JSON list of C-alpha atoms in Angstrom, two decimals:
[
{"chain": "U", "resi": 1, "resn": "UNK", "atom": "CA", "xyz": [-3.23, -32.88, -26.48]},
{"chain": "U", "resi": 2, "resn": "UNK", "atom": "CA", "xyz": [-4.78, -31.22, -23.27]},
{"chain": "U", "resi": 3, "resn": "UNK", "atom": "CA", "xyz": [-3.90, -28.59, -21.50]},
{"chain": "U", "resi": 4, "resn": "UNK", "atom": "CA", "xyz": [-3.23, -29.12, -17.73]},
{"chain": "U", "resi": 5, "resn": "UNK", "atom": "CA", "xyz": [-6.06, -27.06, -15.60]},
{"chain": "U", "resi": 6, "resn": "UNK", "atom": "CA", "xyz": [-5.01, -26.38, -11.96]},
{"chain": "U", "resi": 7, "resn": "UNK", "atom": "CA", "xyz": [-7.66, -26.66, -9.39]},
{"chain": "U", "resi": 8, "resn": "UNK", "atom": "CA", "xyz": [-8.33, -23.40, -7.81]},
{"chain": "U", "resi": 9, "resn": "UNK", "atom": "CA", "xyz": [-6.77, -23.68, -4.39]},
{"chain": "U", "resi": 10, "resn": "UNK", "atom": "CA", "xyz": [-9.12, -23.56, -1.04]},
{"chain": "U", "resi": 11, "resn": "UNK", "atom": "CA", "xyz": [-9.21, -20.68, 0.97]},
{"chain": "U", "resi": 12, "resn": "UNK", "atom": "CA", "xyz": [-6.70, -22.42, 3.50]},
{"chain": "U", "resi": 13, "resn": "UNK", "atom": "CA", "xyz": [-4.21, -22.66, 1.47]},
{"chain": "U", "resi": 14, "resn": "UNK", "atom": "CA", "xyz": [-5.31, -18.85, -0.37]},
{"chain": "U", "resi": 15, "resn": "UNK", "atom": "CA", "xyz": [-4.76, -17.74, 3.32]},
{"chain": "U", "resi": 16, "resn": "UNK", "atom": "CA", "xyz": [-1.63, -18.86, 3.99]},
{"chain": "U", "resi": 17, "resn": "UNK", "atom": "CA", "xyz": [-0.16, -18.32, 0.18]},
{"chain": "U", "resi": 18, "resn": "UNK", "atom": "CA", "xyz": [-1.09, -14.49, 0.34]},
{"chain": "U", "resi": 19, "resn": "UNK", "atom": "CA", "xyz": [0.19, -14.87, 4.38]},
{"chain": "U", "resi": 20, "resn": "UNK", "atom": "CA", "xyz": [3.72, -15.74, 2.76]},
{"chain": "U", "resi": 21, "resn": "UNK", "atom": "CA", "xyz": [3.96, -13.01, 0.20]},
{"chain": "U", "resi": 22, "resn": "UNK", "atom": "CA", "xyz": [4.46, -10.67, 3.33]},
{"chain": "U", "resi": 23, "resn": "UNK", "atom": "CA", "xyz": [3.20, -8.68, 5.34]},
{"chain": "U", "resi": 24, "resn": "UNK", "atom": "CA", "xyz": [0.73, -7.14, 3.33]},
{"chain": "U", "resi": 25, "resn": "UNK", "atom": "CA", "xyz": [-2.10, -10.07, 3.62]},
{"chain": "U", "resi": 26, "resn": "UNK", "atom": "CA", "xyz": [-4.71, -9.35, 6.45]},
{"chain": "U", "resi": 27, "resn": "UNK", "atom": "CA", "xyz": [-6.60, -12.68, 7.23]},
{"chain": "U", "resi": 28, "resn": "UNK", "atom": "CA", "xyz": [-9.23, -10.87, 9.68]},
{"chain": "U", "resi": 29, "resn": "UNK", "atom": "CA", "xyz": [-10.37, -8.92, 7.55]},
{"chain": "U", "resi": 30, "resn": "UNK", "atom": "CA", "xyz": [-11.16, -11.11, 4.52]},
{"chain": "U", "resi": 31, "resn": "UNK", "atom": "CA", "xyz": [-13.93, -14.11, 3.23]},
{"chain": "U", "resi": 32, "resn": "UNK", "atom": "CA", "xyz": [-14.45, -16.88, 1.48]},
{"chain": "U", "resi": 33, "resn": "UNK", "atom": "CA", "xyz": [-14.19, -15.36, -1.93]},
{"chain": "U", "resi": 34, "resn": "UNK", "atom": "CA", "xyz": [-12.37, -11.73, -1.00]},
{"chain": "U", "resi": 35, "resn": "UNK", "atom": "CA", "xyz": [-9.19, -11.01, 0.44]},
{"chain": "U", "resi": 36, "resn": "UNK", "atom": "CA", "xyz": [-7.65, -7.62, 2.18]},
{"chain": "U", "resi": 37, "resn": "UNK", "atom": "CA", "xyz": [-3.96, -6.23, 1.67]},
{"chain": "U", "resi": 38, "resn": "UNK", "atom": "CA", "xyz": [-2.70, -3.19, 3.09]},
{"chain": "U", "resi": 39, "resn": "UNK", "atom": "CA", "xyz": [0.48, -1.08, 2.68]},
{"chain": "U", "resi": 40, "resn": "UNK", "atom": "CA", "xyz": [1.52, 1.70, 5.55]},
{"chain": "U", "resi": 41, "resn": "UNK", "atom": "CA", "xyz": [4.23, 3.57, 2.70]},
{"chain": "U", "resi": 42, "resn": "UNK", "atom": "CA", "xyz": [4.34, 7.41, 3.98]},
{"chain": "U", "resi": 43, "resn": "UNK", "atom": "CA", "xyz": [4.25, 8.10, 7.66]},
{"chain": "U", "resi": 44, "resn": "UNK", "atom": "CA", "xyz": [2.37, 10.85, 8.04]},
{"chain": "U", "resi": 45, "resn": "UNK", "atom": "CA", "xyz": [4.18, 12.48, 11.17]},
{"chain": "U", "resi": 46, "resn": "UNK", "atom": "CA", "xyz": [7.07, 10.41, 12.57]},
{"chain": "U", "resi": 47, "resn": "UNK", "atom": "CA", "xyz": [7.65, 12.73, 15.66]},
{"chain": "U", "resi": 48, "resn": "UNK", "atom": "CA", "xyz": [4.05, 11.11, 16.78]},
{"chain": "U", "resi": 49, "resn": "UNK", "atom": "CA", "xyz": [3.91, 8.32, 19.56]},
{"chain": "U", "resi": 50, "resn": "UNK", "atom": "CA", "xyz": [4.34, 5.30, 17.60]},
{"chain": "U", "resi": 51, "resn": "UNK", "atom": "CA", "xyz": [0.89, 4.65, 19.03]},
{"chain": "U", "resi": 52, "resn": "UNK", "atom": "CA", "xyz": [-0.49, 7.77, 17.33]},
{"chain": "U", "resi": 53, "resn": "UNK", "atom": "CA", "xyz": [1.17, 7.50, 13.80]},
{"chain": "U", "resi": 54, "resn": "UNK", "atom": "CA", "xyz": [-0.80, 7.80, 10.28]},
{"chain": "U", "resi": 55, "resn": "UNK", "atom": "CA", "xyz": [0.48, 6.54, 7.83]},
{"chain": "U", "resi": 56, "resn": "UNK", "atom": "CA", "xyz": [-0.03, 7.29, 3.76]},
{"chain": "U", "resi": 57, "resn": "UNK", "atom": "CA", "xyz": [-0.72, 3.79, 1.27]},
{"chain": "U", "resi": 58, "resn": "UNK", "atom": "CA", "xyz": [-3.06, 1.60, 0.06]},
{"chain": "U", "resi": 59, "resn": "UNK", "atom": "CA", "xyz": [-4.87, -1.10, 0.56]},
{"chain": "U", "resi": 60, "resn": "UNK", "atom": "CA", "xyz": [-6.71, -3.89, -1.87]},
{"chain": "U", "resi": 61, "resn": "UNK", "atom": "CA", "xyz": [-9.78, -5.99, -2.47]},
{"chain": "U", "resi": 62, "resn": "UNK", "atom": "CA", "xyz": [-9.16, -9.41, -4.32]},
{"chain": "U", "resi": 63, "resn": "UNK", "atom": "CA", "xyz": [-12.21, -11.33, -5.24]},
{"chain": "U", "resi": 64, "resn": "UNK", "atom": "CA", "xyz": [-12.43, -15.26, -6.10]},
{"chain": "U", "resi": 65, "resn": "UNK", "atom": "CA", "xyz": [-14.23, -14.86, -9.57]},
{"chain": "U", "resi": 66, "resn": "UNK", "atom": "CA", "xyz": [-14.72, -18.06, -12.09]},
{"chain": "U", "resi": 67, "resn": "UNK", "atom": "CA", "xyz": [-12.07, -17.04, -14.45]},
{"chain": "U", "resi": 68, "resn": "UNK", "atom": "CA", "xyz": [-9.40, -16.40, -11.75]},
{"chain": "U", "resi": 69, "resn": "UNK", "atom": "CA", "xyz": [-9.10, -13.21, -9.94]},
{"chain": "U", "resi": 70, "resn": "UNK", "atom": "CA", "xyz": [-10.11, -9.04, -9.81]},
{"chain": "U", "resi": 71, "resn": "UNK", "atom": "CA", "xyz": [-8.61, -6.66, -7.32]},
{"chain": "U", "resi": 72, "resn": "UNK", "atom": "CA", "xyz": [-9.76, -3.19, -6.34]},
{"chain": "U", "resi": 73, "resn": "UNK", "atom": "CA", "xyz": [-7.11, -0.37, -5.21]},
{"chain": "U", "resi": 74, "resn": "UNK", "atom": "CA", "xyz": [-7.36, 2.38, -3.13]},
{"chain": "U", "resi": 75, "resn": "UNK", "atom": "CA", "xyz": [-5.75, 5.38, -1.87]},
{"chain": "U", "resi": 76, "resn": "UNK", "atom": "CA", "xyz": [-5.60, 7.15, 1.82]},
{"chain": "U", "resi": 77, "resn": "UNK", "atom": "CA", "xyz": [-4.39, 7.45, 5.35]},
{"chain": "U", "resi": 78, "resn": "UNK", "atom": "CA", "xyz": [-4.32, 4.75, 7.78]},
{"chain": "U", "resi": 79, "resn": "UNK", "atom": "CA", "xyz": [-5.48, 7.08, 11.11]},
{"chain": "U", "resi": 80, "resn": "UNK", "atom": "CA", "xyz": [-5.00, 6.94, 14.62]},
{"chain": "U", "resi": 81, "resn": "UNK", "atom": "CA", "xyz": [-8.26, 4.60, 14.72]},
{"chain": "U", "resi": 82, "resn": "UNK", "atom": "CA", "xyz": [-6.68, 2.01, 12.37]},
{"chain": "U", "resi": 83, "resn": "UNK", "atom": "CA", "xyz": [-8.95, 2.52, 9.92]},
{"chain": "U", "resi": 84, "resn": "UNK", "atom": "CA", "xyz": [-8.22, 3.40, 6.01]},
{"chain": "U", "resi": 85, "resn": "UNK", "atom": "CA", "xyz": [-9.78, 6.78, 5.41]},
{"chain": "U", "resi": 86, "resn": "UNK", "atom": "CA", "xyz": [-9.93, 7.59, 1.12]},
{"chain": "U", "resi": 87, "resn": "UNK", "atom": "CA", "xyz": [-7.83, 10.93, 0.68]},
{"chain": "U", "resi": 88, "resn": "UNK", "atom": "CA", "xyz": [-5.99, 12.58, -2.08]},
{"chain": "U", "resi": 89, "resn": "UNK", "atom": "CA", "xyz": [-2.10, 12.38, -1.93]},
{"chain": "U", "resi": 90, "resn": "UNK", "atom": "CA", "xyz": [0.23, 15.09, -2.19]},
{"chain": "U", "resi": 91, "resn": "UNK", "atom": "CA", "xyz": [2.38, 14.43, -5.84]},
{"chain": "U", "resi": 92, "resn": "UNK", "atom": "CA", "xyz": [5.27, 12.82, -4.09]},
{"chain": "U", "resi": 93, "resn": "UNK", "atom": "CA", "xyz": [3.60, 10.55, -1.57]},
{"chain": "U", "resi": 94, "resn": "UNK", "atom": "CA", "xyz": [1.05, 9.56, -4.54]},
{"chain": "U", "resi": 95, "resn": "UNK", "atom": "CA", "xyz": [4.19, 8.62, -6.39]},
{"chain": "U", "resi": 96, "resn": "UNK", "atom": "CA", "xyz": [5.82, 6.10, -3.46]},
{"chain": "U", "resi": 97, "resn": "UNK", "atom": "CA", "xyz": [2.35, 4.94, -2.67]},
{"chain": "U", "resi": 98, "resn": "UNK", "atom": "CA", "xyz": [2.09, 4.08, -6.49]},
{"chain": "U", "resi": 99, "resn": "UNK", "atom": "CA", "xyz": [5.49, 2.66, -6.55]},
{"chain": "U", "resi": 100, "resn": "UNK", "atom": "CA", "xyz": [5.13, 0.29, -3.74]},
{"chain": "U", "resi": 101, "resn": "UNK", "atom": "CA", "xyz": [1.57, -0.79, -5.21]},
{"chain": "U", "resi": 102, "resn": "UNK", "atom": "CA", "xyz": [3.04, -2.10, -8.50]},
{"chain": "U", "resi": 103, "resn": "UNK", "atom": "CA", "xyz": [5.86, -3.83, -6.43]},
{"chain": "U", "resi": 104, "resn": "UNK", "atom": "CA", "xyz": [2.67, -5.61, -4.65]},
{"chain": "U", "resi": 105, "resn": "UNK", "atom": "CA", "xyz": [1.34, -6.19, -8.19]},
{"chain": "U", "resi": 106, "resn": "UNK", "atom": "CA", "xyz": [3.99, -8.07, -9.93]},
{"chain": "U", "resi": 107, "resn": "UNK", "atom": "CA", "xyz": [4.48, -10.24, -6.84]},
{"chain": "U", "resi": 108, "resn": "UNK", "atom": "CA", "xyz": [0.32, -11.37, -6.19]},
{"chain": "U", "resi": 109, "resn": "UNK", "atom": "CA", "xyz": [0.28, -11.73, -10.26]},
{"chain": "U", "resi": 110, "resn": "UNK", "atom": "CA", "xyz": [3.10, -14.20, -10.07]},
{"chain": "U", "resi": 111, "resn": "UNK", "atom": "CA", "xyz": [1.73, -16.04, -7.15]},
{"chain": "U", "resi": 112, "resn": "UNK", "atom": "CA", "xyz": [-1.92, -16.11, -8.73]},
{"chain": "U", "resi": 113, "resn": "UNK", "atom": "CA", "xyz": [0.05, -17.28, -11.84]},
{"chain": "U", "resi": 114, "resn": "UNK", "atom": "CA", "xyz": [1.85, -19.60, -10.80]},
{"chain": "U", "resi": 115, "resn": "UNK", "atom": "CA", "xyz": [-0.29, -21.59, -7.94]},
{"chain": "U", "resi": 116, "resn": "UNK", "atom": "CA", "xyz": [-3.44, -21.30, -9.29]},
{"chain": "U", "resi": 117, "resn": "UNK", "atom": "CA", "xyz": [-3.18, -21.15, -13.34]},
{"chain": "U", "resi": 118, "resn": "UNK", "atom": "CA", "xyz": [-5.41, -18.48, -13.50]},
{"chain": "U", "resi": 119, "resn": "UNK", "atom": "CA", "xyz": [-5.05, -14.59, -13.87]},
{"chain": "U", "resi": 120, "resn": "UNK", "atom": "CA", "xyz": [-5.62, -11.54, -11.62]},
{"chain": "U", "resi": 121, "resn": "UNK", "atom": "CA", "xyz": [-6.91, -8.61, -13.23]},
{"chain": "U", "resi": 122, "resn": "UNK", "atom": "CA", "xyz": [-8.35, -4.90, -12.21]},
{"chain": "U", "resi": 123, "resn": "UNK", "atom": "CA", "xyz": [-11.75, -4.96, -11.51]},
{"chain": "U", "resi": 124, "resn": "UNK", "atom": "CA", "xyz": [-14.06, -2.79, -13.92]},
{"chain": "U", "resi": 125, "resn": "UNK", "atom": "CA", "xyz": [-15.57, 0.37, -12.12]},
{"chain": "U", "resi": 126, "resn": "UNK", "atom": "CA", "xyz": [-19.22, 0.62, -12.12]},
{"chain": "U", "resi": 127, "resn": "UNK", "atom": "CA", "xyz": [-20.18, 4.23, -12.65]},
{"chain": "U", "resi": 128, "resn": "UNK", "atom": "CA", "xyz": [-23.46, 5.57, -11.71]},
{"chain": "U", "resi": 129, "resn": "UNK", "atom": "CA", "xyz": [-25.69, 8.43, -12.51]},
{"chain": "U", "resi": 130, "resn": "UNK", "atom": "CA", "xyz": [-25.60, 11.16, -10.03]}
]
């Protein structure tokens, strides 16, 4: 008996399965072999121009390895620039942030799972001497 192997999709159709998990995908911003999510959770300051709004959340790396997949989380503000700036989170925003990250989990898991046979996993951290 052999086990069925899927082939590993093409980026195409990567882009446009991670495009219809919602709206976390961002195609501009990713490769080949690595692909950028994003989540605005916590506005910072909702009286602010819509314009001018930062938000709290996080945002992702997922790399194309040869046994399936690794992602890399982060943590910070979104800023008036639109760029993701690495900050701690006060207890309660870490908390949503957190909550909304595993909700991203479980559904990219189950998509890697299920359309590409392989497995998504955290990426190990490479310390370094200081």
């Amino acid at each position: 008996m052999t086990a069925s192997i899927k082939k590993m999709p093409s980026r195409g159709r990567l882009f446009k399965l991670f495009t219809d998990l919602g709206p976390y995908f961002r195609k501009l911003k990713s490769t080949e072999d690595s692909f950028f999510f994003d989540c605005l959770e916590v506005c910072v300051d909702a009286t602010a121009l819509p314009e001018e709004r930062e938000f709290y959340g996080w945002w992702a790396m997922l790399y194309r390895v040869d046994t399936g997949f690794e992602y890399e989380r982060f943590d910070g503000m979104y800023n008036k620039e639109g760029d993701w700036v690495v900050c701690k989170l006060k207890k309660e925003d870490k908390k949503q942030v957190d909550t909304a990250f595993e909700l991203f989990l479980l559904k990219i898991k189950t998509l890697i799972e299920e359309d590409t046979g392989t497995s998504l996993c955290a990426r190990e951290a490479i310390l370094t001497e200081v």
